[in-house]
mmCIF file of C-alpha atoms in Angstrom:
data_model
loop_
_atom_site.group_PDB
_atom_site.id
_atom_site.type_symbol
_atom_site.label_atom_id
_atom_site.label_comp_id
_atom_site.label_asym_id
_atom_site.label_seq_id
_atom_site.Cartn_x
_atom_site.Cartn_y
_atom_site.Cartn_z
ATOM 1 C CA UNK A 118 100.372 110.840 134.102
ATOM 2 C CA UNK A 119 98.299 111.097 131.014
ATOM 3 C CA UNK A 120 95.913 107.762 130.607
ATOM 4 C CA UNK A 121 95.895 108.847 127.028
ATOM 5 C CA UNK A 122 97.990 106.758 124.294
ATOM 6 C CA UNK A 123 96.828 108.204 121.027
ATOM 7 C CA UNK A 124 95.769 111.520 120.225
ATOM 8 C CA UNK A 125 94.863 113.420 117.293
ATOM 9 C CA UNK A 126 94.101 117.028 116.678
ATOM 10 C CA UNK A 127 92.667 118.460 113.760
ATOM 11 C CA UNK A 128 93.801 115.680 111.746
ATOM 12 C CA UNK A 129 93.251 116.366 108.211
ATOM 13 C CA UNK A 130 94.559 114.475 105.036
ATOM 14 C CA UNK A 131 94.170 114.534 101.234
ATOM 15 C CA UNK A 132 95.639 111.863 98.613
ATOM 16 C CA UNK A 133 96.719 113.844 95.055
ATOM 17 C CA UNK A 134 94.946 112.097 92.277
ATOM 18 C CA UNK A 135 96.628 112.029 88.624
ATOM 19 C CA UNK A 136 95.127 115.091 87.903
ATOM 20 C CA UNK A 137 96.594 116.831 90.655
ATOM 21 C CA UNK A 138 93.629 117.104 92.326
ATOM 22 C CA UNK A 139 93.494 116.417 96.606
ATOM 23 C CA UNK A 140 89.783 115.265 97.584
ATOM 24 C CA UNK A 141 89.832 115.430 101.471
ATOM 25 C CA UNK A 142 89.960 111.992 103.166
ATOM 26 C CA UNK A 143 90.111 112.947 106.704
ATOM 27 C CA UNK A 144 88.364 116.282 107.588
ATOM 28 C CA UNK A 145 89.741 117.848 111.397
ATOM 29 C CA UNK A 146 89.838 114.365 113.175
ATOM 30 C CA UNK A 147 89.855 115.040 116.668
ATOM 31 C CA UNK A 148 90.369 111.614 118.859
ATOM 32 C CA UNK A 149 91.677 110.663 122.346
ATOM 33 C CA UNK A 150 92.221 106.911 122.846
ATOM 34 C CA UNK A 151 92.702 105.631 126.644
ATOM 35 C CA UNK A 152 95.246 103.183 127.328
ATOM 36 C CA UNK A 153 93.700 99.729 127.602
ATOM 37 C CA UNK A 154 90.601 100.548 125.743
ATOM 38 C CA UNK A 155 88.837 98.764 123.174
ATOM 39 C CA UNK A 156 87.850 101.096 120.462
ATOM 40 C CA UNK A 157 85.988 99.715 117.258
ATOM 41 C CA UNK A 158 85.969 102.255 114.030
ATOM 42 C CA UNK A 159 82.855 102.254 111.890
ATOM 43 C CA UNK A 160 81.999 104.017 108.504
ATOM 44 C CA UNK A 161 81.018 103.180 105.000
ATOM 45 C CA UNK A 162 83.581 102.357 102.032
ATOM 46 C CA UNK A 163 85.344 105.667 101.501
ATOM 47 C CA UNK A 164 84.826 107.402 105.037
ATOM 48 C CA UNK A 165 88.672 107.446 105.945
ATOM 49 C CA UNK A 166 88.762 104.234 108.528
ATOM 50 C CA UNK A 167 92.267 102.593 106.688
ATOM 51 C CA UNK A 168 93.617 105.978 106.177
ATOM 52 C CA UNK A 169 92.960 107.087 109.569
ATOM 53 C CA UNK A 170 94.830 103.708 110.885
ATOM 54 C CA UNK A 171 97.636 104.354 108.735
ATOM 55 C CA UNK A 172 98.251 107.603 110.539
ATOM 56 C CA UNK A 173 98.094 106.245 113.839
ATOM 57 C CA UNK A 174 100.759 103.740 113.092
ATOM 58 C CA UNK A 175 102.736 106.601 111.190
ATOM 59 C CA UNK A 176 102.672 104.882 107.802
ATOM 60 C CA UNK A 177 100.979 108.068 106.586
ATOM 61 C CA UNK A 178 101.667 111.592 107.836
ATOM 62 C CA UNK A 179 99.060 114.383 108.044
ATOM 63 C CA UNK A 180 98.624 117.182 105.367
ATOM 64 C CA UNK A 181 97.461 119.256 108.881
ATOM 65 C CA UNK A 182 97.020 118.752 112.502
ATOM 66 C CA UNK A 183 99.208 116.558 114.543
ATOM 67 C CA UNK A 184 98.826 113.279 116.197
ATOM 68 C CA UNK A 185 100.734 112.121 119.295
ATOM 69 C CA UNK A 186 101.472 108.490 120.343
ATOM 70 C CA UNK A 187 102.298 108.089 124.075
ATOM 71 C CA UNK A 188 103.085 111.756 123.787
ATOM 72 C CA UNK A 189 105.589 111.723 121.017
ATOM 73 C CA UNK A 190 104.390 113.195 117.641
ATOM 74 C CA UNK A 191 104.332 111.019 114.555
ATOM 75 C CA UNK A 192 106.044 113.848 112.575
ATOM 76 C CA UNK A 193 109.251 113.312 114.294
ATOM 77 C CA UNK A 194 111.045 110.858 111.729
ATOM 78 C CA UNK A 195 113.795 110.110 114.064
ATOM 79 C CA UNK A 196 110.895 108.600 116.465
ATOM 80 C CA UNK A 197 109.497 106.535 113.858
ATOM 81 C CA UNK A 198 110.705 103.172 114.895
ATOM 82 C CA UNK A 199 109.860 103.925 118.740
ATOM 83 C CA UNK A 200 106.258 104.963 117.612
ATOM 84 C CA UNK A 201 106.001 101.547 115.626
ATOM 85 C CA UNK A 202 107.281 99.799 118.561
ATOM 86 C CA UNK A 203 104.307 101.087 120.710
ATOM 87 C CA UNK A 204 101.511 100.761 118.023
ATOM 88 C CA UNK A 205 101.337 97.602 115.970
ATOM 89 C CA UNK A 206 99.116 96.982 112.911
ATOM 90 C CA UNK A 207 97.412 93.624 111.900
ATOM 91 C CA UNK A 208 95.915 93.890 108.167
ATOM 92 C CA UNK A 209 93.222 91.829 106.888
ATOM 93 C CA UNK A 210 94.853 89.568 104.607
ATOM 94 C CA UNK A 211 97.295 87.606 106.918
ATOM 95 C CA UNK A 212 99.375 86.212 103.967
ATOM 96 C CA UNK A 213 100.563 89.626 103.159
ATOM 97 C CA UNK A 214 102.016 89.349 106.848
ATOM 98 C CA UNK A 215 103.549 85.922 106.750
ATOM 99 C CA UNK A 216 107.133 85.695 105.368
ATOM 100 C CA UNK A 217 108.800 82.650 107.086
ATOM 101 C CA UNK A 218 108.700 78.681 106.393
ATOM 102 C CA UNK A 219 107.326 77.908 110.066
ATOM 103 C CA UNK A 220 105.487 79.425 112.365
ATOM 104 C CA UNK A 221 107.718 80.340 115.105
ATOM 105 C CA UNK A 222 110.045 81.773 112.388
ATOM 106 C CA UNK A 223 107.294 84.092 111.180
ATOM 107 C CA UNK A 224 106.676 85.473 114.433
ATOM 108 C CA UNK A 225 110.835 86.135 115.331
ATOM 109 C CA UNK A 226 111.087 87.741 111.971
ATOM 110 C CA UNK A 227 110.441 91.347 113.235
ATOM 111 C CA UNK A 228 112.437 90.650 116.197
ATOM 112 C CA UNK A 229 115.517 89.389 114.230
ATOM 113 C CA UNK A 230 115.183 92.723 112.343
ATOM 114 C CA UNK A 231 115.471 94.957 115.589
ATOM 115 C CA UNK A 232 118.342 92.847 116.562
ATOM 116 C CA UNK A 233 116.769 91.255 119.995
ATOM 117 C CA UNK A 234 119.068 88.969 121.422
ATOM 118 C CA UNK A 235 118.421 85.178 120.802
ATOM 119 C CA UNK A 236 117.292 84.387 124.243
ATOM 120 C CA UNK A 237 114.889 87.182 124.495
ATOM 121 C CA UNK A 238 113.743 86.318 120.964
ATOM 122 C CA UNK A 239 112.900 82.728 121.800
ATOM 123 C CA UNK A 240 111.204 83.820 125.016
ATOM 124 C CA UNK A 241 108.939 86.658 123.495
ATOM 125 C CA UNK A 242 108.004 84.280 120.484
ATOM 126 C CA UNK A 243 107.141 81.364 122.841
ATOM 127 C CA UNK A 244 105.001 83.849 124.862
ATOM 128 C CA UNK A 245 103.288 85.470 122.017
ATOM 129 C CA UNK A 246 102.460 81.818 120.447
ATOM 130 C CA UNK A 247 101.058 80.954 123.880
ATOM 131 C CA UNK A 248 98.837 84.201 124.070
ATOM 132 C CA UNK A 249 97.205 83.255 120.341
ATOM 133 C CA UNK A 250 96.827 79.452 121.134
ATOM 134 C CA UNK A 251 99.346 78.712 118.475
ATOM 135 C CA UNK A 252 102.340 77.312 120.208
ATOM 136 C CA UNK A 253 101.528 74.031 119.795
ATOM 137 C CA UNK A 254 101.752 74.415 115.665
ATOM 138 C CA UNK A 255 105.131 76.398 116.464
ATOM 139 C CA UNK A 256 107.146 74.046 113.685
ATOM 140 C CA UNK A 257 103.974 74.089 111.269
ATOM 141 C CA UNK A 258 104.236 75.394 107.639
ATOM 142 C CA UNK A 259 101.997 78.750 107.417
ATOM 143 C CA UNK A 260 100.453 77.737 103.998
ATOM 144 C CA UNK A 261 98.979 74.525 105.655
ATOM 145 C CA UNK A 262 97.353 76.862 108.464
ATOM 146 C CA UNK A 263 93.642 78.065 108.058
ATOM 147 C CA UNK A 264 93.009 81.626 107.395
ATOM 148 C CA UNK A 265 92.106 82.046 111.264
ATOM 149 C CA UNK A 266 95.126 80.576 112.193
ATOM 150 C CA UNK A 267 97.138 82.489 109.919
ATOM 151 C CA UNK A 268 95.590 85.681 111.393
ATOM 152 C CA UNK A 269 96.679 84.847 114.890
ATOM 153 C CA UNK A 270 100.287 84.084 113.796
ATOM 154 C CA UNK A 271 100.240 87.377 112.388
ATOM 155 C CA UNK A 272 98.623 88.759 115.763
ATOM 156 C CA UNK A 273 101.606 86.912 117.412
ATOM 157 C CA UNK A 274 104.243 88.628 115.187
ATOM 158 C CA UNK A 275 103.057 91.926 116.177
ATOM 159 C CA UNK A 276 102.610 90.761 120.021
ATOM 160 C CA UNK A 277 106.311 89.882 120.037
ATOM 161 C CA UNK A 278 107.180 93.471 119.426
ATOM 162 C CA UNK A 279 105.437 94.222 122.658
ATOM 163 C CA UNK A 280 103.475 96.795 121.758
ATOM 164 C CA UNK A 281 101.005 98.910 123.944
ATOM 165 C CA UNK A 282 98.376 99.384 121.094
ATOM 166 C CA UNK A 283 97.446 97.298 118.282
ATOM 167 C CA UNK A 284 95.441 98.305 115.117
ATOM 168 C CA UNK A 285 93.129 95.790 113.537
ATOM 169 C CA UNK A 286 92.361 96.860 110.124
ATOM 170 C CA UNK A 287 89.326 94.585 109.124
ATOM 171 C CA UNK A 288 91.086 91.605 110.391
ATOM 172 C CA UNK A 289 88.263 89.146 110.022
ATOM 173 C CA UNK A 290 87.257 90.498 106.541
ATOM 174 C CA UNK A 291 88.634 87.239 104.667
ATOM 175 C CA UNK A 292 87.803 84.639 107.309
ATOM 176 C CA UNK A 293 85.085 82.122 107.619
ATOM 177 C CA UNK A 294 82.762 82.222 110.922
ATOM 178 C CA UNK A 295 85.147 79.994 112.534
ATOM 179 C CA UNK A 296 88.189 81.777 111.740
ATOM 180 C CA UNK A 297 86.291 85.190 112.955
ATOM 181 C CA UNK A 298 85.544 83.609 116.092
ATOM 182 C CA UNK A 299 89.328 82.548 116.591
ATOM 183 C CA UNK A 300 90.244 85.922 116.054
ATOM 184 C CA UNK A 301 87.980 87.949 118.178
ATOM 185 C CA UNK A 302 88.657 85.697 120.975
ATOM 186 C CA UNK A 303 92.337 86.415 120.932
ATOM 187 C CA UNK A 304 91.918 90.136 120.411
ATOM 188 C CA UNK A 305 89.136 90.262 123.349
ATOM 189 C CA UNK A 306 91.705 88.055 125.262
ATOM 190 C CA UNK A 307 94.565 90.404 124.669
ATOM 191 C CA UNK A 308 92.702 93.459 125.550
ATOM 192 C CA UNK A 309 91.270 92.016 128.804
ATOM 193 C CA UNK A 310 94.389 90.183 130.089
ATOM 194 C CA UNK A 311 97.165 91.923 128.958
ATOM 195 C CA UNK A 312 95.732 95.533 129.055
ATOM 196 C CA UNK A 313 96.619 96.128 125.344
ATOM 197 C CA UNK A 314 94.817 99.039 123.727
ATOM 198 C CA UNK A 315 92.936 97.838 120.784
ATOM 199 C CA UNK A 316 91.873 99.738 117.845
ATOM 200 C CA UNK A 317 89.596 97.946 115.399
ATOM 201 C CA UNK A 318 88.245 98.748 111.806
ATOM 202 C CA UNK A 319 85.425 96.083 111.062
ATOM 203 C CA UNK A 320 82.119 96.098 109.232
ATOM 204 C CA UNK A 321 80.985 93.126 111.175
ATOM 205 C CA UNK A 322 78.375 94.545 113.612
ATOM 206 C CA UNK A 323 78.359 91.577 115.838
ATOM 207 C CA UNK A 324 82.082 92.269 116.606
ATOM 208 C CA UNK A 325 81.566 95.928 117.396
ATOM 209 C CA UNK A 326 79.546 94.949 120.652
ATOM 210 C CA UNK A 327 82.873 93.316 121.764
ATOM 211 C CA UNK A 328 84.093 97.246 122.076
ATOM 212 C CA UNK A 329 83.867 99.571 125.183
ATOM 213 C CA UNK A 330 83.655 102.478 122.370
ATOM 214 C CA UNK A 331 82.677 103.041 118.666
ATOM 215 C CA UNK A 332 83.607 105.920 116.919
ATOM 216 C CA UNK A 333 81.836 106.308 113.406
ATOM 217 C CA UNK A 334 83.349 108.208 110.785
ATOM 218 C CA UNK A 335 81.514 109.807 107.817
ATOM 219 C CA UNK A 336 82.986 111.800 105.010
ATOM 220 C CA UNK A 337 86.280 111.933 106.885
ATOM 221 C CA UNK A 338 84.464 113.492 110.216
ATOM 222 C CA UNK A 339 83.747 111.942 113.399
ATOM 223 C CA UNK A 340 79.947 111.393 113.262
ATOM 224 C CA UNK A 341 79.393 109.580 116.394
ATOM 225 C CA UNK A 342 81.466 108.790 119.502
ATOM 226 C CA UNK A 343 79.971 106.483 122.123
ATOM 227 C CA UNK A 344 79.565 103.065 123.834
ATOM 228 C CA UNK A 345 77.967 100.330 121.554
ATOM 229 C CA UNK A 346 74.695 100.560 123.393
ATOM 230 C CA UNK A 347 74.263 104.116 122.951
ATOM 231 C CA UNK A 348 75.576 103.880 119.047
ATOM 232 C CA UNK A 349 73.009 101.014 118.009
ATOM 233 C CA UNK A 350 70.065 103.057 119.762
ATOM 234 C CA UNK A 351 70.377 105.169 116.624
ATOM 235 C CA UNK A 352 69.394 102.638 113.820
ATOM 236 C CA UNK A 353 67.860 105.139 111.471
ATOM 237 C CA UNK A 354 71.253 107.354 112.048
ATOM 238 C CA UNK A 355 73.047 104.509 111.013
ATOM 239 C CA UNK A 356 71.079 103.652 108.104
ATOM 240 C CA UNK A 357 71.348 107.063 106.743
ATOM 241 C CA UNK A 358 75.172 106.825 106.872
ATOM 242 C CA UNK A 359 74.966 103.349 105.164
ATOM 243 C CA UNK A 360 75.532 101.231 108.121
ATOM 244 C CA UNK A 361 73.865 98.208 109.624
ATOM 245 C CA UNK A 362 73.296 97.143 113.487
ATOM 246 C CA UNK A 363 73.480 93.590 114.982
ATOM 247 C CA UNK A 364 70.931 91.274 114.080
ATOM 248 C CA UNK A 365 69.701 91.341 117.636
ATOM 249 C CA UNK A 366 69.109 95.085 117.581
ATOM 250 C CA UNK A 367 67.351 94.987 114.370
ATOM 251 C CA UNK A 368 65.201 92.038 115.684
ATOM 252 C CA UNK A 369 63.821 94.185 118.685
ATOM 253 C CA UNK A 370 63.429 97.391 116.657
ATOM 254 C CA UNK A 371 60.945 95.370 114.174
ATOM 255 C CA UNK A 372 59.247 93.984 117.123
ATOM 256 C CA UNK A 373 59.188 97.504 119.022
ATOM 257 C CA UNK A 374 57.608 98.945 115.550
ATOM 258 C CA UNK A 375 55.126 96.008 115.354
ATOM 259 C CA UNK A 376 53.706 97.306 118.493
ATOM 260 C CA UNK A 377 55.684 94.763 121.244
ATOM 261 C CA UNK A 378 56.607 96.067 124.625
ATOM 262 C CA UNK A 379 60.576 95.545 124.613
ATOM 263 C CA UNK A 380 63.244 97.725 125.130
ATOM 264 C CA UNK A 381 65.435 98.117 121.833
ATOM 265 C CA UNK A 382 68.601 98.288 123.461
ATOM 266 C CA UNK A 383 69.883 94.400 123.814
ATOM 267 C CA UNK A 384 73.206 93.873 121.969
ATOM 268 C CA UNK A 385 74.071 90.135 122.101
ATOM 269 C CA UNK A 386 71.761 87.142 121.250
ATOM 270 C CA UNK A 387 71.462 86.460 124.854
ATOM 271 C CA UNK A 388 70.214 89.659 125.654
ATOM 272 C CA UNK A 389 67.713 89.891 123.007
ATOM 273 C CA UNK A 390 66.009 86.480 124.046
ATOM 274 C CA UNK A 391 65.793 87.568 127.603
ATOM 275 C CA UNK A 392 63.971 90.994 126.576
ATOM 276 C CA UNK A 393 61.870 88.690 124.078
ATOM 277 C CA UNK A 394 61.205 86.363 126.754
ATOM 278 C CA UNK A 395 60.215 89.136 129.338
ATOM 279 C CA UNK A 396 57.912 90.636 126.825
ATOM 280 C CA UNK A 397 56.096 87.430 126.345
ATOM 281 C CA UNK A 398 55.679 86.866 129.830
ATOM 282 C CA UNK A 399 54.134 90.069 130.493
ATOM 283 C CA UNK A 400 51.729 89.614 127.528
ATOM 284 C CA UNK A 401 50.522 86.437 129.474
ATOM 285 C CA UNK A 402 50.251 88.017 132.833
ATOM 286 C CA UNK A 403 47.792 90.546 131.020
ATOM 287 C CA UNK A 404 45.567 88.160 129.420
#
């Protein structure tokens, strides 16, 4: 049995503007996404990130090439509901996905549209809210929630549909640091504990280090595809592409350029602190 949940082959897409011109947005993207993986997608504005995400949920159809979701082509119109039940999508503004007057009603909305029986719906809503740590607020009106809480409700609404993959299109872009942490903790937990495949588009580099794989898009093409540690070794390449690196990585690169004996491959603040401490101990011994 294949371990691939999403596959794109020679994916191309163009938007036609008012003058009839069709600039290329995606230009021959070939990707295989493994089940249960956590893939972060990076790229400067206009690189094709969000357009690709909409293809993976069959919101858009390729101008050329093919996409398969768990072996089913997204061009098969009769299978669109099946595809979208496999791959859910969470957008950056949670207010655009909240439609009901209470949290639990909002999570149940999609299930009601699918005609899920009441007992099963009640079970799924409860499980989804527990999974995102929002069950205690199930009777709360969504407009009284914080930004991070609203996004977690939006995630619960998708989770209740029991998808095998969730695409997050800059899910923390409109949140404060506390809300960002709440949402990222939820995403990481869903990936590790429920083995849900995660594809996350983000411009926050400290969120990228949570992924197992990073895909960098540039002008509609896959420019880089590796682990976070391998990607962030190439700070100069990232700068050329209009991208940054986590602060811990930038600090170690600056120290290395200044002559300090450090390995510039630490990703987290903890790893960075350990590397600096090891460097200071070596300098102390050499005195």
